[in-house]
Amino acid sequence: QVPRAGGGFKGTWRVRREGESHEEGERWLERRLQRLANEEKFIGVEVAMGGRRIQVPRAGGGVALFRFDEVCASAMGAGDYTAVASTFHTVGLSRVPLMTIERVDLMRRFITFIDVMYEHKVKLLACAPTSPAKLFVSSGGKGQRDEEFAWDRAASRLAEMSTQEYVEAPWRPKSGAWLLEQARVTEVVPPDVLRGLWQRYDADHNGVLDEQELEELLADLNQMRRGHRNVPQEQLDSAWEMLTNRGQRGTRDREGMGGAKPSRRGDAFVTFECFIKYGNEAFAACMTLA
């Protein structure tokens, strides 16, 4: 559950106190996000968007943490934000600065980022020097009315994104088939992109994929390749054969990801390390059986 909305330290939007460093705000944000990620250790992953790869420096349990400049002072655009919003149900943004007319390009990109997160019902937590309504510092000059109007609209959305109704709304990502298409799973998928896909398909964020979660991935794969979501038993068995730790019961350590837990369906599950190591082979084999 995302924490309830409110001011200061209790809401989804934290205003830095006077004299507080960026690092202090960032630590607060990371602690809160890790609770939402079931205390999983954050690692670097990549999210694919067509032929490009988006660096996500800290992610785990379906949660991502960025600094403002990483998403708004870079070459990222609406499509990249959509890929992020379809991979992570919650996004944290640290070091949000004041918006000024001198850097209107940053403000416009931030507004696009807000719009995409809002449309996909991603939960947004942020640290900034002031409230959204006061974040844009206008010089009052001629020709700024359009920018003021655009920011007023964005601030209104940010206020709504802090409400209980919004934080309890279901996440609305793009389809898994769309995400797999962006990852180009018909080719060799880089390990960091597989780490990104894991964030989407470990739906209950318990650190393993059980049979139901793997079947959802295969259904999305079939939707992308064949236009249907039927998963033949042979295809599911083939994926299990390559990816699961059948015969190994109980808890198992996984590099960088803590301990694996038993799945909802017995003791068979796909570990993070096996997904990264054998994911490409499983994709290739399963596409011939769809």
mmCIF file of C-alpha atoms in Angstrom:
data_model
loop_
_atom_site.group_PDB
_atom_site.id
_atom_site.type_symbol
_atom_site.label_atom_id
_atom_site.label_comp_id
_atom_site.label_asym_id
_atom_site.label_seq_id
_atom_site.Cartn_x
_atom_site.Cartn_y
_atom_site.Cartn_z
ATOM 1 C CA GLN A 1 0.000 0.000 0.000
ATOM 2 C CA VAL A 2 1.210 3.496 -0.872
ATOM 3 C CA PRO A 3 1.121 5.718 2.221
ATOM 4 C CA ARG A 4 -1.845 8.006 2.679
ATOM 5 C CA ALA A 5 -1.662 11.520 1.335
ATOM 6 C CA GLY A 6 -0.741 14.388 3.588
ATOM 7 C CA GLY A 7 1.771 17.157 4.152
ATOM 8 C CA GLY A 8 5.424 17.163 5.131
ATOM 9 C CA PHE A 9 6.734 13.706 5.941
ATOM 10 C CA LYS A 10 3.414 11.817 5.723
ATOM 11 C CA GLY A 11 2.350 12.211 2.108
ATOM 12 C CA THR A 12 3.426 11.156 -1.330
ATOM 13 C CA TRP A 13 5.001 14.586 -1.930
ATOM 14 C CA ARG A 14 7.684 15.562 0.562
ATOM 15 C CA VAL A 15 8.722 19.198 0.932
ATOM 16 C CA ARG A 16 12.349 19.508 2.011
ATOM 17 C CA ARG A 17 12.841 21.330 5.266
ATOM 18 C CA GLU A 18 15.091 24.372 5.467
ATOM 19 C CA GLY A 19 18.709 23.296 5.593
ATOM 20 C CA GLU A 20 17.925 19.713 4.648
ATOM 21 C CA SER A 21 20.235 18.212 2.047
ATOM 22 C CA HIS A 22 19.212 16.416 -1.114
ATOM 23 C CA GLU A 23 20.789 13.270 0.333
ATOM 24 C CA GLU A 24 18.524 13.336 3.400
ATOM 25 C CA GLY A 25 15.436 13.646 1.249
ATOM 26 C CA GLU A 26 16.695 10.875 -0.995
ATOM 27 C CA ARG A 27 17.253 8.532 1.938
ATOM 28 C CA TRP A 28 13.713 9.199 3.178
ATOM 29 C CA LEU A 29 12.340 8.446 -0.274
ATOM 30 C CA GLU A 30 14.384 5.268 -0.677
ATOM 31 C CA ARG A 31 13.290 3.934 2.726
ATOM 32 C CA ARG A 32 9.643 4.517 1.908
ATOM 33 C CA LEU A 33 9.944 2.957 -1.534
ATOM 34 C CA GLN A 34 11.739 -0.108 -0.192
ATOM 35 C CA ARG A 35 8.851 -0.732 2.176
ATOM 36 C CA LEU A 36 6.527 -0.663 -0.823
ATOM 37 C CA ALA A 37 8.892 -3.088 -2.592
ATOM 38 C CA ASN A 38 8.688 -5.619 0.263
ATOM 39 C CA GLU A 39 12.185 -4.587 1.385
ATOM 40 C CA GLU A 40 13.808 -5.965 -1.776
ATOM 41 C CA LYS A 41 17.298 -4.677 -2.408
ATOM 42 C CA PHE A 42 17.299 -2.140 -5.225
ATOM 43 C CA ILE A 43 19.405 -3.006 -8.259
ATOM 44 C CA GLY A 44 20.061 -1.405 -11.643
ATOM 45 C CA VAL A 45 17.782 -2.583 -14.466
ATOM 46 C CA GLU A 46 16.915 -1.486 -17.991
ATOM 47 C CA VAL A 47 13.525 -0.962 -19.618
ATOM 48 C CA ALA A 48 13.383 -1.446 -23.375
ATOM 49 C CA MET A 49 11.586 0.942 -25.700
ATOM 50 C CA GLY A 50 11.957 -0.263 -29.278
ATOM 51 C CA GLY A 51 15.646 -0.291 -30.079
ATOM 52 C CA ARG A 52 16.612 1.839 -27.087
ATOM 53 C CA ARG A 53 17.250 0.988 -23.465
ATOM 54 C CA ILE A 54 16.227 3.146 -20.508
ATOM 55 C CA GLN A 55 18.556 3.014 -17.532
ATOM 56 C CA VAL A 56 16.771 2.560 -14.193
ATOM 57 C CA PRO A 57 19.520 2.909 -11.586
ATOM 58 C CA ARG A 58 17.500 1.645 -8.603
ATOM 59 C CA ALA A 59 14.573 -0.759 -8.830
ATOM 60 C CA GLY A 60 13.019 -3.721 -7.056
ATOM 61 C CA GLY A 61 9.622 -5.216 -6.288
ATOM 62 C CA GLY A 62 7.879 -3.277 -9.059
ATOM 63 C CA VAL A 63 9.200 0.045 -7.703
ATOM 64 C CA ALA A 64 11.703 2.409 -9.336
ATOM 65 C CA LEU A 65 13.669 5.359 -7.962
ATOM 66 C CA PHE A 66 15.007 8.121 -10.215
ATOM 67 C CA ARG A 67 16.586 11.498 -9.754
ATOM 68 C CA PHE A 68 14.790 14.315 -11.544
ATOM 69 C CA ASP A 69 17.618 14.904 -14.037
ATOM 70 C CA GLU A 70 17.618 11.231 -15.029
ATOM 71 C CA VAL A 71 14.109 11.523 -16.456
ATOM 72 C CA CYS A 72 13.732 15.223 -17.308
ATOM 73 C CA ALA A 73 17.214 16.424 -18.261
ATOM 74 C CA SER A 74 17.834 13.484 -20.573
ATOM 75 C CA ALA A 75 16.638 12.416 -24.006
ATOM 76 C CA MET A 76 13.639 10.558 -22.575
ATOM 77 C CA GLY A 77 10.212 11.281 -24.026
ATOM 78 C CA ALA A 78 6.599 10.188 -23.726
ATOM 79 C CA GLY A 79 7.268 6.706 -25.158
ATOM 80 C CA ASP A 80 10.062 6.094 -22.661
ATOM 81 C CA TYR A 81 7.872 7.267 -19.788
ATOM 82 C CA THR A 82 5.138 4.896 -20.995
ATOM 83 C CA ALA A 83 7.566 1.950 -20.876
ATOM 84 C CA VAL A 84 8.544 2.926 -17.326
ATOM 85 C CA ALA A 85 4.880 3.305 -16.328
ATOM 86 C CA SER A 86 4.134 -0.157 -17.758
ATOM 87 C CA THR A 87 6.951 -1.793 -15.801
ATOM 88 C CA PHE A 88 6.697 -0.162 -12.360
ATOM 89 C CA HIS A 89 3.536 0.387 -10.332
ATOM 90 C CA THR A 90 5.303 2.977 -8.147
ATOM 91 C CA VAL A 91 7.966 5.535 -9.068
ATOM 92 C CA GLY A 92 9.982 7.773 -6.765
ATOM 93 C CA LEU A 93 11.502 11.037 -7.963
ATOM 94 C CA SER A 94 14.159 12.806 -5.911
ATOM 95 C CA ARG A 95 15.850 16.190 -6.303
ATOM 96 C CA VAL A 96 12.894 17.845 -8.020
ATOM 97 C CA PRO A 97 13.940 21.519 -8.513
ATOM 98 C CA LEU A 98 11.955 24.704 -8.817
ATOM 99 C CA MET A 99 10.557 25.178 -12.321
ATOM 100 C CA THR A 100 11.654 28.387 -14.053
ATOM 101 C CA ILE A 101 11.028 29.986 -17.416
ATOM 102 C CA GLU A 102 14.792 29.865 -18.069
ATOM 103 C CA ARG A 103 14.583 26.058 -18.131
ATOM 104 C CA VAL A 104 11.129 25.690 -19.577
ATOM 105 C CA ASP A 105 12.335 22.596 -21.443
ATOM 106 C CA LEU A 106 12.716 20.772 -18.112
ATOM 107 C CA MET A 107 9.277 21.863 -16.994
ATOM 108 C CA ARG A 108 7.653 20.706 -20.225
ATOM 109 C CA ARG A 109 9.344 17.318 -19.971
ATOM 110 C CA PHE A 110 8.299 17.027 -16.330
ATOM 111 C CA ILE A 111 4.696 17.805 -17.304
ATOM 112 C CA THR A 112 4.825 15.014 -19.905
ATOM 113 C CA PHE A 113 6.228 12.654 -17.264
ATOM 114 C CA ILE A 114 3.426 13.595 -14.842
ATOM 115 C CA ASP A 115 0.771 13.099 -17.535
ATOM 116 C CA VAL A 116 2.034 9.618 -18.441
ATOM 117 C CA MET A 117 2.269 8.495 -14.809
ATOM 118 C CA TYR A 118 -1.234 9.841 -14.195
ATOM 119 C CA GLU A 119 -2.764 8.136 -17.237
ATOM 120 C CA HIS A 120 -1.355 4.769 -16.162
ATOM 121 C CA LYS A 121 -2.243 5.275 -12.488
ATOM 122 C CA VAL A 122 1.362 4.926 -11.353
ATOM 123 C CA LYS A 123 1.879 5.921 -7.728
ATOM 124 C CA LEU A 124 4.333 8.841 -7.632
ATOM 125 C CA LEU A 125 6.374 9.791 -4.561
ATOM 126 C CA ALA A 126 8.649 12.829 -4.772
ATOM 127 C CA CYS A 127 10.943 15.163 -2.842
ATOM 128 C CA ALA A 128 10.897 18.852 -3.777
ATOM 129 C CA PRO A 129 11.675 22.285 -2.274
ATOM 130 C CA THR A 130 7.996 23.275 -2.107
ATOM 131 C CA SER A 131 4.458 22.130 -2.869
ATOM 132 C CA PRO A 132 3.384 21.492 -6.490
ATOM 133 C CA ALA A 133 1.268 24.666 -6.586
ATOM 134 C CA LYS A 134 4.329 26.809 -5.784
ATOM 135 C CA LEU A 135 6.934 24.877 -7.763
ATOM 136 C CA PHE A 136 6.797 27.035 -10.917
ATOM 137 C CA VAL A 137 8.457 30.403 -10.320
ATOM 138 C CA SER A 138 7.053 32.839 -12.867
ATOM 139 C CA SER A 139 8.764 36.153 -13.557
ATOM 140 C CA GLY A 140 5.432 37.621 -14.595
ATOM 141 C CA GLY A 141 6.692 38.553 -18.039
ATOM 142 C CA LYS A 142 4.611 38.681 -21.183
ATOM 143 C CA GLY A 143 4.134 35.421 -23.039
ATOM 144 C CA GLN A 144 4.307 33.244 -19.922
ATOM 145 C CA ARG A 145 0.585 32.747 -19.547
ATOM 146 C CA ASP A 146 0.622 29.489 -21.535
ATOM 147 C CA GLU A 147 3.393 28.084 -19.342
ATOM 148 C CA GLU A 148 1.583 29.174 -16.179
ATOM 149 C CA PHE A 149 -1.602 27.504 -17.378
ATOM 150 C CA ALA A 150 0.272 24.299 -18.283
ATOM 151 C CA TRP A 151 1.895 24.144 -14.854
ATOM 152 C CA ASP A 152 -1.374 24.885 -13.027
ATOM 153 C CA ARG A 153 -2.859 21.857 -14.784
ATOM 154 C CA ALA A 154 0.156 19.693 -13.860
ATOM 155 C CA ALA A 155 0.038 20.857 -10.228
ATOM 156 C CA SER A 156 -3.651 19.950 -10.113
ATOM 157 C CA ARG A 157 -2.799 16.452 -11.317
ATOM 158 C CA LEU A 158 -0.030 16.111 -8.741
ATOM 159 C CA ALA A 159 -2.481 17.133 -6.037
ATOM 160 C CA GLU A 160 -4.922 14.479 -7.241
ATOM 161 C CA MET A 161 -2.121 11.893 -7.310
ATOM 162 C CA SER A 162 -1.672 12.480 -3.568
ATOM 163 C CA THR A 163 -5.282 11.670 -2.725
ATOM 164 C CA GLN A 164 -6.401 8.440 -1.120
ATOM 165 C CA GLU A 165 -8.674 7.732 -4.076
ATOM 166 C CA TYR A 166 -5.762 7.905 -6.517
ATOM 167 C CA VAL A 167 -3.241 5.901 -4.484
ATOM 168 C CA GLU A 168 -5.825 3.123 -4.062
ATOM 169 C CA ALA A 169 -6.755 3.084 -7.774
ATOM 170 C CA PRO A 170 -5.605 0.010 -9.749
ATOM 171 C CA TRP A 171 -2.411 0.362 -11.763
ATOM 172 C CA ARG A 172 -3.174 0.626 -15.518
ATOM 173 C CA PRO A 173 -0.030 -0.354 -17.442
ATOM 174 C CA LYS A 174 0.185 -1.068 -21.154
ATOM 175 C CA SER A 175 -0.359 -4.724 -21.985
ATOM 176 C CA GLY A 176 2.388 -7.214 -21.304
ATOM 177 C CA ALA A 177 2.396 -8.025 -25.037
ATOM 178 C CA TRP A 178 3.268 -4.392 -25.754
ATOM 179 C CA LEU A 179 6.077 -4.486 -23.197
ATOM 180 C CA LEU A 180 7.520 -7.708 -24.624
ATOM 181 C CA GLU A 181 7.381 -6.223 -28.108
ATOM 182 C CA GLN A 182 9.381 -3.210 -26.919
ATOM 183 C CA ALA A 183 11.911 -5.605 -25.361
ATOM 184 C CA ARG A 184 12.234 -7.410 -28.724
ATOM 185 C CA VAL A 185 12.069 -10.837 -27.152
ATOM 186 C CA THR A 186 12.307 -12.376 -30.624
ATOM 187 C CA GLU A 187 15.983 -11.390 -30.435
ATOM 188 C CA VAL A 188 18.531 -11.865 -27.666
ATOM 189 C CA VAL A 189 17.361 -9.835 -24.674
ATOM 190 C CA PRO A 190 20.179 -8.231 -22.637
ATOM 191 C CA PRO A 191 20.333 -9.304 -18.973
ATOM 192 C CA ASP A 192 19.488 -5.830 -17.657
ATOM 193 C CA VAL A 193 16.314 -5.783 -19.810
ATOM 194 C CA LEU A 194 15.361 -9.214 -18.439
ATOM 195 C CA ARG A 195 15.768 -7.694 -14.975
ATOM 196 C CA GLY A 196 13.329 -4.992 -16.051
ATOM 197 C CA LEU A 197 10.780 -7.522 -17.339
ATOM 198 C CA TRP A 198 11.022 -9.375 -14.035
ATOM 199 C CA GLN A 199 9.642 -6.274 -12.307
ATOM 200 C CA ARG A 200 6.434 -6.621 -14.344
ATOM 201 C CA TYR A 201 5.825 -10.358 -14.084
ATOM 202 C CA ASP A 202 6.657 -10.962 -10.424
ATOM 203 C CA ALA A 203 3.139 -9.686 -9.778
ATOM 204 C CA ASP A 204 2.990 -10.343 -6.045
ATOM 205 C CA HIS A 205 6.602 -9.160 -5.579
ATOM 206 C CA ASN A 206 7.633 -12.153 -3.503
ATOM 207 C CA GLY A 207 10.868 -12.575 -5.438
ATOM 208 C CA VAL A 208 9.909 -15.639 -7.516
ATOM 209 C CA LEU A 209 7.638 -16.460 -10.462
ATOM 210 C CA ASP A 210 5.069 -19.151 -9.756
ATOM 211 C CA GLU A 211 3.102 -21.083 -12.376
ATOM 212 C CA GLN A 212 0.328 -18.488 -12.623
ATOM 213 C CA GLU A 213 2.780 -15.633 -13.151
ATOM 214 C CA LEU A 214 4.779 -17.598 -15.730
ATOM 215 C CA GLU A 215 1.584 -18.494 -17.577
ATOM 216 C CA GLU A 216 0.669 -14.782 -17.737
ATOM 217 C CA LEU A 217 4.057 -14.038 -19.315
ATOM 218 C CA LEU A 218 3.560 -16.812 -21.885
ATOM 219 C CA ALA A 219 0.038 -15.564 -22.674
ATOM 220 C CA ASP A 220 1.462 -12.102 -23.359
ATOM 221 C CA LEU A 221 4.177 -13.666 -25.520
ATOM 222 C CA ASN A 222 1.545 -15.529 -27.555
ATOM 223 C CA GLN A 223 -0.556 -12.372 -27.860
ATOM 224 C CA MET A 224 2.438 -10.539 -29.283
ATOM 225 C CA ARG A 225 3.479 -13.287 -31.705
ATOM 226 C CA ARG A 226 0.267 -15.120 -32.632
ATOM 227 C CA GLY A 227 -2.617 -12.820 -31.718
ATOM 228 C CA HIS A 228 -4.061 -15.165 -29.062
ATOM 229 C CA ARG A 229 -3.536 -15.739 -25.350
ATOM 230 C CA ASN A 230 -3.957 -19.509 -25.201
ATOM 231 C CA VAL A 231 -1.023 -21.255 -23.505
ATOM 232 C CA PRO A 232 -0.785 -24.931 -24.535
ATOM 233 C CA GLN A 233 0.309 -27.305 -21.804
ATOM 234 C CA GLU A 234 3.321 -28.287 -23.905
ATOM 235 C CA GLN A 235 4.467 -24.668 -23.993
ATOM 236 C CA LEU A 236 4.040 -24.232 -20.253
ATOM 237 C CA ASP A 237 5.872 -27.494 -19.560
ATOM 238 C CA SER A 238 8.731 -26.419 -21.824
ATOM 239 C CA ALA A 239 9.119 -23.140 -19.937
ATOM 240 C CA TRP A 240 9.044 -24.935 -16.588
ATOM 241 C CA GLU A 241 11.660 -27.404 -17.803
ATOM 242 C CA MET A 242 14.075 -24.582 -18.585
ATOM 243 C CA LEU A 243 13.327 -22.129 -15.828
ATOM 244 C CA THR A 244 12.122 -23.789 -12.622
ATOM 245 C CA ASN A 245 13.970 -25.364 -9.733
ATOM 246 C CA ARG A 246 11.760 -28.470 -9.552
ATOM 247 C CA GLY A 247 12.946 -30.745 -6.787
ATOM 248 C CA GLN A 248 14.529 -27.916 -4.793
ATOM 249 C CA ARG A 249 12.310 -26.995 -1.874
ATOM 250 C CA GLY A 250 12.233 -24.257 0.705
ATOM 251 C CA THR A 251 14.237 -21.058 0.741
ATOM 252 C CA ARG A 252 17.050 -20.362 -1.667
ATOM 253 C CA ASP A 253 19.448 -17.412 -1.786
ATOM 254 C CA ARG A 254 19.418 -15.432 -4.998
ATOM 255 C CA GLU A 255 22.189 -13.065 -5.967
ATOM 256 C CA GLY A 256 21.275 -9.517 -5.039
ATOM 257 C CA MET A 257 17.601 -10.345 -4.415
ATOM 258 C CA GLY A 258 17.333 -11.876 -0.914
ATOM 259 C CA GLY A 259 15.653 -15.237 -0.261
ATOM 260 C CA ALA A 260 13.124 -16.950 -2.524
ATOM 261 C CA LYS A 261 9.822 -18.097 -1.049
ATOM 262 C CA PRO A 262 7.684 -21.078 -2.023
ATOM 263 C CA SER A 263 5.149 -20.334 -4.757
ATOM 264 C CA ARG A 264 1.377 -20.286 -4.438
ATOM 265 C CA ARG A 265 1.227 -23.583 -6.363
ATOM 266 C CA GLY A 266 3.389 -26.064 -4.522
ATOM 267 C CA ASP A 267 7.159 -25.845 -4.394
ATOM 268 C CA ALA A 268 7.960 -25.170 -8.074
ATOM 269 C CA PHE A 269 9.010 -21.636 -8.866
ATOM 270 C CA VAL A 270 11.265 -19.635 -11.152
ATOM 271 C CA THR A 271 14.063 -17.835 -9.349
ATOM 272 C CA PHE A 272 15.400 -14.458 -10.414
ATOM 273 C CA GLU A 273 18.820 -15.874 -11.250
ATOM 274 C CA CYS A 274 17.351 -18.637 -13.470
ATOM 275 C CA PHE A 275 15.116 -16.145 -15.277
ATOM 276 C CA ILE A 276 18.117 -13.978 -16.114
ATOM 277 C CA LYS A 277 20.328 -16.939 -17.050
ATOM 278 C CA TYR A 278 17.855 -18.965 -19.131
ATOM 279 C CA GLY A 279 15.194 -16.428 -20.128
ATOM 280 C CA ASN A 280 16.350 -16.081 -23.732
ATOM 281 C CA GLU A 281 16.408 -19.844 -24.278
ATOM 282 C CA ALA A 282 12.932 -20.166 -22.798
ATOM 283 C CA PHE A 283 11.537 -17.374 -25.000
ATOM 284 C CA ALA A 284 13.011 -18.985 -28.120
ATOM 285 C CA ALA A 285 11.685 -22.454 -27.293
ATOM 286 C CA CYS A 286 8.225 -21.256 -26.275
ATOM 287 C CA MET A 287 7.684 -19.226 -29.448
ATOM 288 C CA THR A 288 7.939 -22.418 -31.524
ATOM 289 C CA LEU A 289 5.229 -24.062 -29.417
ATOM 290 C CA ALA A 290 2.592 -21.297 -29.300
#
